[in-house]
Every structure is written in C-alpha cells, then in structure tokens.
Short mmCIF file of C-alpha atoms and ligand atoms in Angstrom, two decimals:
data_model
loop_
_atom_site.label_atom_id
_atom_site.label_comp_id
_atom_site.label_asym_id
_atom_site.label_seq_id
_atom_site.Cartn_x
_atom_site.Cartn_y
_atom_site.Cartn_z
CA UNK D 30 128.35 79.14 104.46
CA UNK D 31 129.28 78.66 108.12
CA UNK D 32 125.79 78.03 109.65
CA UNK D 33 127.02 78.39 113.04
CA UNK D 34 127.49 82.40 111.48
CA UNK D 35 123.92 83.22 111.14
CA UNK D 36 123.35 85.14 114.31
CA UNK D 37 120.20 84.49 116.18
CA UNK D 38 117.48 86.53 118.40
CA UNK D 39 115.52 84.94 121.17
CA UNK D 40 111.54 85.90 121.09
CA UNK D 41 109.62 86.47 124.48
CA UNK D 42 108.65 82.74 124.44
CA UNK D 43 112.44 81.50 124.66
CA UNK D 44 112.54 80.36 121.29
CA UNK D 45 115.55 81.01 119.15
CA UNK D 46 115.12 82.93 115.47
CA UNK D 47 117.35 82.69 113.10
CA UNK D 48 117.67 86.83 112.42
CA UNK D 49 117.84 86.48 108.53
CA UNK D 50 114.69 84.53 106.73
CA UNK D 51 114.13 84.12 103.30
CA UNK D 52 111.41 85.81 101.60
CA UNK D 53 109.11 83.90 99.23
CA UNK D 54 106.72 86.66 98.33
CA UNK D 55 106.55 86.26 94.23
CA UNK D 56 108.24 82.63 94.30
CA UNK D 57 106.23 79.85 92.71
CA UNK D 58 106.24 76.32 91.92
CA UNK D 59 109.52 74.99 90.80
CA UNK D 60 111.06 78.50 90.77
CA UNK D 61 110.25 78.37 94.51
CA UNK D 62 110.93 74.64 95.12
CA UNK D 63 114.26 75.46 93.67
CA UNK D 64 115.29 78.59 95.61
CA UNK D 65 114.24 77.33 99.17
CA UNK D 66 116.82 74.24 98.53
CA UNK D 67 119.47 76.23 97.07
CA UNK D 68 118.63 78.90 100.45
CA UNK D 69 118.83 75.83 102.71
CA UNK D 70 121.68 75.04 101.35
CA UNK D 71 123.35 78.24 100.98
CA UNK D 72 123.01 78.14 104.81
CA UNK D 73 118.94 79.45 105.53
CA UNK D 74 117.34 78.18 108.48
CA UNK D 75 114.27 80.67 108.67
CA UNK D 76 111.68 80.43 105.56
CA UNK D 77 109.27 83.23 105.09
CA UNK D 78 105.64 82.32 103.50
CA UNK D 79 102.15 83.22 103.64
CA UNK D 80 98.86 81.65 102.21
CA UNK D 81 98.57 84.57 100.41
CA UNK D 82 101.57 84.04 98.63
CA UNK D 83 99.72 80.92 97.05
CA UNK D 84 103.56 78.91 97.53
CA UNK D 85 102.70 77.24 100.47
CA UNK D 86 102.53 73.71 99.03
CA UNK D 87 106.19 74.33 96.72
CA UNK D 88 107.52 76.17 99.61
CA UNK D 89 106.76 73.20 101.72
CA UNK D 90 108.03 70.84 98.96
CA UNK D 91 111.31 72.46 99.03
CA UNK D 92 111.81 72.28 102.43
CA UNK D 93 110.87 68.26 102.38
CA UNK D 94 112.91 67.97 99.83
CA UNK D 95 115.94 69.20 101.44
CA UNK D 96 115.25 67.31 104.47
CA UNK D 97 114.81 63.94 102.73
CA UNK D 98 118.44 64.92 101.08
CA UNK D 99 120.17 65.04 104.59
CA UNK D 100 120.58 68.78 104.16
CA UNK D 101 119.01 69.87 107.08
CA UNK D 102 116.26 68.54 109.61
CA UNK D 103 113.75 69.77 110.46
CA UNK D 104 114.40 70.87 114.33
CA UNK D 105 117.00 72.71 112.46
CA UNK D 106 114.38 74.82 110.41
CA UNK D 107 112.64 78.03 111.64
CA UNK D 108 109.47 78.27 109.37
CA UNK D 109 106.84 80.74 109.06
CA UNK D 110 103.41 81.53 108.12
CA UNK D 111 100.69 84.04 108.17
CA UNK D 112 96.97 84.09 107.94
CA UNK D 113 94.83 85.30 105.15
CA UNK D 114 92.85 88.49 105.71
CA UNK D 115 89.99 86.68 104.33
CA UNK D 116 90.28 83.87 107.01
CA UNK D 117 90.34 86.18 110.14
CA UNK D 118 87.42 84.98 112.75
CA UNK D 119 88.21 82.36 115.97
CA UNK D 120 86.96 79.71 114.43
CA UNK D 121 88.22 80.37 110.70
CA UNK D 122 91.79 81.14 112.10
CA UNK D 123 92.14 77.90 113.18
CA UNK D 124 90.74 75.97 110.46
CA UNK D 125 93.09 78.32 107.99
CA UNK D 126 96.48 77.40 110.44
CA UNK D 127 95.71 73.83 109.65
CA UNK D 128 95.26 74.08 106.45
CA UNK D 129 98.61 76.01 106.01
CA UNK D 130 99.53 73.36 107.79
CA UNK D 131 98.49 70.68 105.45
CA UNK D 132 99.99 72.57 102.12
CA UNK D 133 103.64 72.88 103.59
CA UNK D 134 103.20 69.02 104.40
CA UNK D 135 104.96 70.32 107.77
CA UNK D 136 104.00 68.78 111.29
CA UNK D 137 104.41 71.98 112.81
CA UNK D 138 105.06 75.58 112.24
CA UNK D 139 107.61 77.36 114.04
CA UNK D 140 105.46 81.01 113.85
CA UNK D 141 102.40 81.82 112.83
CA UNK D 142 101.25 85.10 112.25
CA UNK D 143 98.09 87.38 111.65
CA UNK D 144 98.93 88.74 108.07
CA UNK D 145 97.45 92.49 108.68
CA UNK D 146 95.43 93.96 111.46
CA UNK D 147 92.66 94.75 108.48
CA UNK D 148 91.03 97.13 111.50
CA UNK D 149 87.74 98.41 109.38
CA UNK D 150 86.78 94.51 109.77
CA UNK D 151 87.69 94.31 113.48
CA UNK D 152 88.62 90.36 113.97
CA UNK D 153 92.21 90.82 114.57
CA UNK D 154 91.90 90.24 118.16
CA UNK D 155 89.64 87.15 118.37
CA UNK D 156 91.94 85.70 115.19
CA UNK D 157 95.14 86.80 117.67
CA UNK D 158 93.60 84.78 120.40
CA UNK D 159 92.89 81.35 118.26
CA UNK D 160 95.98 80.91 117.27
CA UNK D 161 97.19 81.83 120.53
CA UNK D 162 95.57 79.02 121.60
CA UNK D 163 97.32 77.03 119.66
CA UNK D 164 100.69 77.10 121.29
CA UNK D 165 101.18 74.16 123.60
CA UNK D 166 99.57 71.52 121.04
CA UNK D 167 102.69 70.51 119.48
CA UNK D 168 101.31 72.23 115.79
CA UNK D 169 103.20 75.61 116.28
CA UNK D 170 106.37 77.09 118.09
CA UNK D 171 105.32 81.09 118.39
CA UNK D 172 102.76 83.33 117.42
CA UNK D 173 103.14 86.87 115.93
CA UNK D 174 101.52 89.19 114.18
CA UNK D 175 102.49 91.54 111.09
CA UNK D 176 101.80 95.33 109.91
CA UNK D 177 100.37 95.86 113.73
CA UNK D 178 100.77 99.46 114.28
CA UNK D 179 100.75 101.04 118.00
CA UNK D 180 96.94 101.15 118.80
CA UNK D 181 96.34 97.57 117.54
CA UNK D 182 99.19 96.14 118.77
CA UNK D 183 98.24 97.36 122.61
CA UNK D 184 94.58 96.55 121.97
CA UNK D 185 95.77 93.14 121.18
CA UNK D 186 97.82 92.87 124.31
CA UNK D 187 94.97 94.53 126.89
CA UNK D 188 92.39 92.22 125.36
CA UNK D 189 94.05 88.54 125.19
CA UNK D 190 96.86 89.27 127.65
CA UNK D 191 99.50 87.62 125.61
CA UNK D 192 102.27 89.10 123.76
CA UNK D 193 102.92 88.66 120.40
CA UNK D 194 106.83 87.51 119.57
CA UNK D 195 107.23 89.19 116.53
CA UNK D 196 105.40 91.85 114.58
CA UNK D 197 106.57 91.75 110.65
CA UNK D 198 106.62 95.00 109.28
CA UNK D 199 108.12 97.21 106.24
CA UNK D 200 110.77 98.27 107.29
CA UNK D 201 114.12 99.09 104.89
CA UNK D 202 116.58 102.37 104.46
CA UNK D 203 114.24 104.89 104.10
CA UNK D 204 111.32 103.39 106.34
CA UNK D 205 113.13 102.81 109.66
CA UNK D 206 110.05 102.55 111.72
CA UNK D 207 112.09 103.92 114.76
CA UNK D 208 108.96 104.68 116.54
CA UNK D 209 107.28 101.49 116.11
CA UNK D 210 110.54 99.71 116.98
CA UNK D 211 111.05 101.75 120.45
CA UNK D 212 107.66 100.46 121.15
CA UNK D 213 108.58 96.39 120.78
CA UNK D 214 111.54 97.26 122.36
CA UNK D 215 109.48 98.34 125.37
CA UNK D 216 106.96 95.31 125.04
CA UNK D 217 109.57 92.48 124.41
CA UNK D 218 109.04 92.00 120.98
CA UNK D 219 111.31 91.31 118.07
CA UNK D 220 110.57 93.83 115.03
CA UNK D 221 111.12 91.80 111.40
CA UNK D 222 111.69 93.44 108.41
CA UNK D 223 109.84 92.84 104.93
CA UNK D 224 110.87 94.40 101.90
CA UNK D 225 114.12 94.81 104.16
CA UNK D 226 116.07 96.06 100.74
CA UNK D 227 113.07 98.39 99.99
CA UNK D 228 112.47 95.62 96.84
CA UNK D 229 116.06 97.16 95.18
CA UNK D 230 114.34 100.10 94.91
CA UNK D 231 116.26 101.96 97.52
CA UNK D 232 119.45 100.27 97.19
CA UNK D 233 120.16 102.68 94.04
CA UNK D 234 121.55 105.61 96.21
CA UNK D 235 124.45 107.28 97.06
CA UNK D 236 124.52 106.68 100.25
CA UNK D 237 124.35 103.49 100.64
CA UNK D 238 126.74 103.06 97.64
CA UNK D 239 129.22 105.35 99.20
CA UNK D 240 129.10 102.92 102.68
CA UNK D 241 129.09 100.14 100.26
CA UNK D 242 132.19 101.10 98.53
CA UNK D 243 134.09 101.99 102.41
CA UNK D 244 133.08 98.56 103.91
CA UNK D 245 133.65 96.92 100.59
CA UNK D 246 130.06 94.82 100.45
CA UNK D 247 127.42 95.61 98.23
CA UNK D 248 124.39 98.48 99.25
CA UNK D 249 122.32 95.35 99.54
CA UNK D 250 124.50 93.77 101.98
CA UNK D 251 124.62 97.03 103.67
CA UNK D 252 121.05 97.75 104.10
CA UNK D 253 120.52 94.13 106.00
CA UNK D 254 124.26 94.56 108.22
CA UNK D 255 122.06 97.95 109.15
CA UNK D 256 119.00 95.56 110.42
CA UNK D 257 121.21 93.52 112.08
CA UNK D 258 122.49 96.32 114.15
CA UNK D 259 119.12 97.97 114.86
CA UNK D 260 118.75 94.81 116.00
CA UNK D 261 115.90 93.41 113.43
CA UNK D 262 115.33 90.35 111.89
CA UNK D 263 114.48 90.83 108.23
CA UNK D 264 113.79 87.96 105.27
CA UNK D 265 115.09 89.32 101.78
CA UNK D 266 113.96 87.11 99.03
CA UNK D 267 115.80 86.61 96.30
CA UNK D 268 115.79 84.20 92.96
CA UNK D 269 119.28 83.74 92.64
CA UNK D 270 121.73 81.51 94.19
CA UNK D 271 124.69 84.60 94.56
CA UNK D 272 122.90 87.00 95.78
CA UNK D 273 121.03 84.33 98.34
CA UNK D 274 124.66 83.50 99.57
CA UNK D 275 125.61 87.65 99.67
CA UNK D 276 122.19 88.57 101.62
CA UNK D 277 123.25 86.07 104.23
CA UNK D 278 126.75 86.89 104.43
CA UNK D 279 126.61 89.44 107.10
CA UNK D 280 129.00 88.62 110.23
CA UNK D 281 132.12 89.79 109.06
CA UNK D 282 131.75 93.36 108.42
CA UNK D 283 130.09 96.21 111.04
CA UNK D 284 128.67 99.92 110.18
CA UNK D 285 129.66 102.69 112.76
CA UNK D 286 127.75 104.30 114.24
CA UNK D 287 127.87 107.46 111.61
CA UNK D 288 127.20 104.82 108.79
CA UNK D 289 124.09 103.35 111.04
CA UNK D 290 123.15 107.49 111.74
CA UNK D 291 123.61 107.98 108.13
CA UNK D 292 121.29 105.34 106.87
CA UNK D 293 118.67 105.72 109.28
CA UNK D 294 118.57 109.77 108.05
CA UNK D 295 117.70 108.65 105.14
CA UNK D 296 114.08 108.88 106.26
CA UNK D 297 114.32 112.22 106.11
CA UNK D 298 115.26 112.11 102.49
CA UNK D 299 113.50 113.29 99.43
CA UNK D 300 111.94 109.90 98.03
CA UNK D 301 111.47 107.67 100.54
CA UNK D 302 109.20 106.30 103.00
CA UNK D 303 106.78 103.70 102.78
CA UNK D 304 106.45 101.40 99.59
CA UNK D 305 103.47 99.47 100.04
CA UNK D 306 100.01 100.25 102.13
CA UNK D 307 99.24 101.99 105.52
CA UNK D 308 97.88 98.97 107.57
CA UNK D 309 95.07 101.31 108.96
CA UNK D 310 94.01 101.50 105.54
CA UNK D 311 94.69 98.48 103.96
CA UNK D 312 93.26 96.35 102.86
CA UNK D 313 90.38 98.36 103.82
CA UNK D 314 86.82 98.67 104.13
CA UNK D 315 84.82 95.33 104.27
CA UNK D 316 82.59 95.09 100.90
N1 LIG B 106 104.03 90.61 106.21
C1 LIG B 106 103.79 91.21 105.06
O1 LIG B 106 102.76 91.88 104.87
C2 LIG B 106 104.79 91.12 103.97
C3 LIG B 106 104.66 91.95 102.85
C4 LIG B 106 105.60 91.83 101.83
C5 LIG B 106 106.63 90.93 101.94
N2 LIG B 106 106.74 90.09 103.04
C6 LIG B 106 107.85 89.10 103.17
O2 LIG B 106 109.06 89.82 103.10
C7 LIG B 106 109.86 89.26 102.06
C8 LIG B 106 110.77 90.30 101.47
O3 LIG B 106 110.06 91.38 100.95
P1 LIG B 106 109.96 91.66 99.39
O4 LIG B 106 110.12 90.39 98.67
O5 LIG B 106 108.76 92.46 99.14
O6 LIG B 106 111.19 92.65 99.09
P2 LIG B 106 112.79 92.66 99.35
O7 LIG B 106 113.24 91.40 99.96
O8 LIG B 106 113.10 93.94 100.00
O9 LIG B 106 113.33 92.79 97.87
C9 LIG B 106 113.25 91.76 96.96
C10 LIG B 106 113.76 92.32 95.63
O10 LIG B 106 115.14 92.68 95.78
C11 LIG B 106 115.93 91.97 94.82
N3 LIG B 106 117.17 91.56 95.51
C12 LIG B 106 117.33 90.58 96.41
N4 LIG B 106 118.61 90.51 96.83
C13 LIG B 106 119.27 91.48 96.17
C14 LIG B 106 120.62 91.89 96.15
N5 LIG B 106 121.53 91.29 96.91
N6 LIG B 106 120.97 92.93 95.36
C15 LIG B 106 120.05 93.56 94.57
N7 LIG B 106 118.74 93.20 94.53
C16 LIG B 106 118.37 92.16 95.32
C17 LIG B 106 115.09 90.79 94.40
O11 LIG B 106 115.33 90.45 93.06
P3 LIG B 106 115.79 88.97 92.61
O12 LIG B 106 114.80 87.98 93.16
O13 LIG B 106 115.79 89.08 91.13
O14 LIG B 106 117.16 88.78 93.20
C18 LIG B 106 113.65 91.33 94.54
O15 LIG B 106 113.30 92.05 93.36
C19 LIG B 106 108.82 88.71 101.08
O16 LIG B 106 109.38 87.87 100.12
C20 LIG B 106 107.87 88.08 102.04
O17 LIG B 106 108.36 86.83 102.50
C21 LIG B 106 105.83 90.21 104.05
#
C-alpha cells in the first residue's frame, strides 16, 4: 500500500487525520495484537480504541510492536481513545485519560474523546472541559467527542468555549446523518464514521452491489469511497488481512454524483436507519 495514498483531513486545531482508522471494537488480545500490525502494515496510520473496548493494553501492544519492528514510528501514528461513561466527572476524566494512557504504553494520544454525551447523568460538559485541559501538556494531540447530537454538542461549545475536532458518530449507507453533518460543517468540525459499513449488515443490497459491480470494487469499498466524498473520516474494523488492505484501498476509483445521490437515498429506504442506540437515550438513566 502506497501510504502517501491515504488521504488526510485537517481538524480545527491544525492537526492532520489520517481519514480512514481502523476499528478495534470486538478485537482482543492476540487477535487484536495481530490485526493492528498487519493494519500498520497494510498501510494504517489512524487506530481506533476505547476503554470500553477492554483492548487498550493489546491494542497498545500492537502498535509497540510495530514500532520496535521499524514499521512505523510513532509521529507517524494517529491514535485514538475515548472515555468510559462510567468515568465522566473533571476530576475522574483525567485520572481515566491517564490511565488509557498507561494501558496503550503510549506517551501520548493523538485524540481523545468523550465516549457518549450520557445526558440523563449531565457530566459531559465538565468531562469535555478536563480533557480540554489537557491539550498543551505534551499527553494528547486533539480532543473530540462522540455520539454528540445538536443540543449537546452547542451546549458543550457555549459552556467551555472550545470546539471539539471531531465528533464520532454512526454513520453508514442508510444512516447518513446529513443533518448532523451540515451542522460540523458549520462549526469546523470533522464528522467520523463508526460502523461506517453498517457492521456488513447494509452492504447486502442492491444498490450498492449494482455501484459495486459499475466501479468494479466491492459494496464495502463503496460504502467508505461514499465517506470519503461526503467528506468523513470513518474507521472500519476488520479481522482479516484482505479485506484490511480492500477497506483502505480507496484513491483510485470516484462515485458520481448520481452514485453519491443514490446511496445517500438510501435513508429513505425500507430497512434502514440507525443500528445501535439514540445517544439521548443511551446509555440512559443513572441507577
Ligand atoms: N464511538 C462509538 O460509540 C463507537 C461505537 C461503535 C464502534 N465504534 C468504532 O467504530 C469501529 C467500526 O464500527 P463497527 O466495528 O461497529 O462496524 P463496521 O466497521 O461498520 O463493521 C465491521 C463488520 O464488518 C465486517 N467487514 C469489515 N470489512 C468488510 C469488508 N470489506 N467486506 C465485508 N464485511 C466487512 C467485519 O467483519 P470481519 O472482522 O470478519 O472482517 C465486521 O463484522 C469500531 O470497531 C470502533 O472502533 C465507535
């Protein structure tokens, strides 16, 4: 893979992201040790956790594995986190980052985010704000947020005055967020996608296989090209090496824009919409 070929978007802090991440959601120990090399070497520069994934130490491994091998180094490497729900609060937030911290065996994070807005237990902002404060100490690059929906997102802003660079949300054929993605156009925000091929459950349709078959790629390859052109980051995960190498292999085909119009109708279609959770309801009230 020609590295130079993974395209890049620049968040409202100047920093440069590597537009396609790989997703470690359901990756563990040696499974995950193994697939974060073989990504890194496949031609990944952006790796996707969360300490609610529970990989952060083998995710972490990988990397420093790969980096000890001469693959890669680490300036090279755009990693992410998140924060648990359960960790929210000033004080907590920052204790949680640097523990992350300490699992990946990482000197720094490259973004950090807060995991879900979990609004029935009202810390978002004040966890927003800690970790906020911890740009400018050398322990991480950017700060984000994920599944923030339009009210949190400019109560966040109003309250701590500082934009976040990314908000991570689902987002796949079927699920195009449009509205939420005018709104970080208008704030300077990058929107990422997660389940960005709808977990290959919505790759199985016809039109995405009938775009497929036209631009010669498969409906997977097709769904993230479609990111790409919305202008999204997104982090697929997969387990195996050939389809880590086909989900990054992206720059030398384009969708028109009747292909693009074609996928994004497919929110209108019988079926689809959102897989997993509302974020005003999840992961709901505090017990
Ligand atoms: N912020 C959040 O709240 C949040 C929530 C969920 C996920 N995430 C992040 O987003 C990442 C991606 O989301 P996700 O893992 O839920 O779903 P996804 O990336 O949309 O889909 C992953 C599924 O698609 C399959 N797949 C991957 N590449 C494929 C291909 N080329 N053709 C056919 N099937 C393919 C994978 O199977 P194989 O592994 O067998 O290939 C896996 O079952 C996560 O891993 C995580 O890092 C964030």
């Amino acid at each position: 893979m020609n590295i130079s070929a993974v395209p890049t978007v620049t968040l409202n802090d100047g920093t440069e992201m590597p537009q396609i991440g790989l997703g470690t959601w359901k990756l563990h120990d040696d499974e995950a040790v193994r697939v974060v090399r073989e990504a890194i070497a496949a031609g990944y520069r952006h790796i996707d956790t969360a300490a609610l994934y529970g990989n952060e130490e083998a995710v972490g491994r990988g990397i420093r594995d790969a980096i000890a091998a001469g693959d890669v180094t680490r300036d090279e490497l755009f990693v992410t986190t998140k924060l648990l729900n359960e960790d929210q609060g000033s004080q907590r937030a920052q204790e949680a980052f640097r523990e992350s911290l300490g699992r990946l065996g990482l000197e720094y994070i490259d973004l950090y985010m807060v995991h879900w807005p979990w609004p029935q237990r009202g810390l978002y902002v004040e966890s927003f704000e800690a970790i906020a404060k911890l740009q400018g100490l050398g322990v991480v690059q950017s700060v984000g947020v994920a599944n923030f929906y339009e009210e949190v997102l400019r109560e966040l802003i109003e309250r701590t005055g500082v934009f976040p660079a990314v908000n991570q949300v689902e987002l796949h054929p079927g699920f195009s967020q449009a509205g939420l993605r005018a709104l970080h156009e208008e704030l300077g925000i990058v929107t990422e996608a997660w389940a960005p091929l709808g977990r290959g459950i919505v790759l199985m349709n016809p039109v995405l296989d009938d775009i497929a078959i036209r631009v010669g790629r498969t409906p997977a390859q097709v769904a993230l090209r479609w990111l790409l052109q919305l202008g999204c980051s997104a982090v697929p995960k997969t387990a195996h090496a050939g389809r880590l190498a086909a989900n990054l292999d992206l720059a030398s085909f384009k969708l028109t824009r009747d292909q693009m119009d074609a996928i994004t109708a497919l929110d209108d279609a019988a079926g689809f919409g959102r897989i997993f959770a509302d974020p005003r309801e999840y992961p709901g009230e505090v017990g």
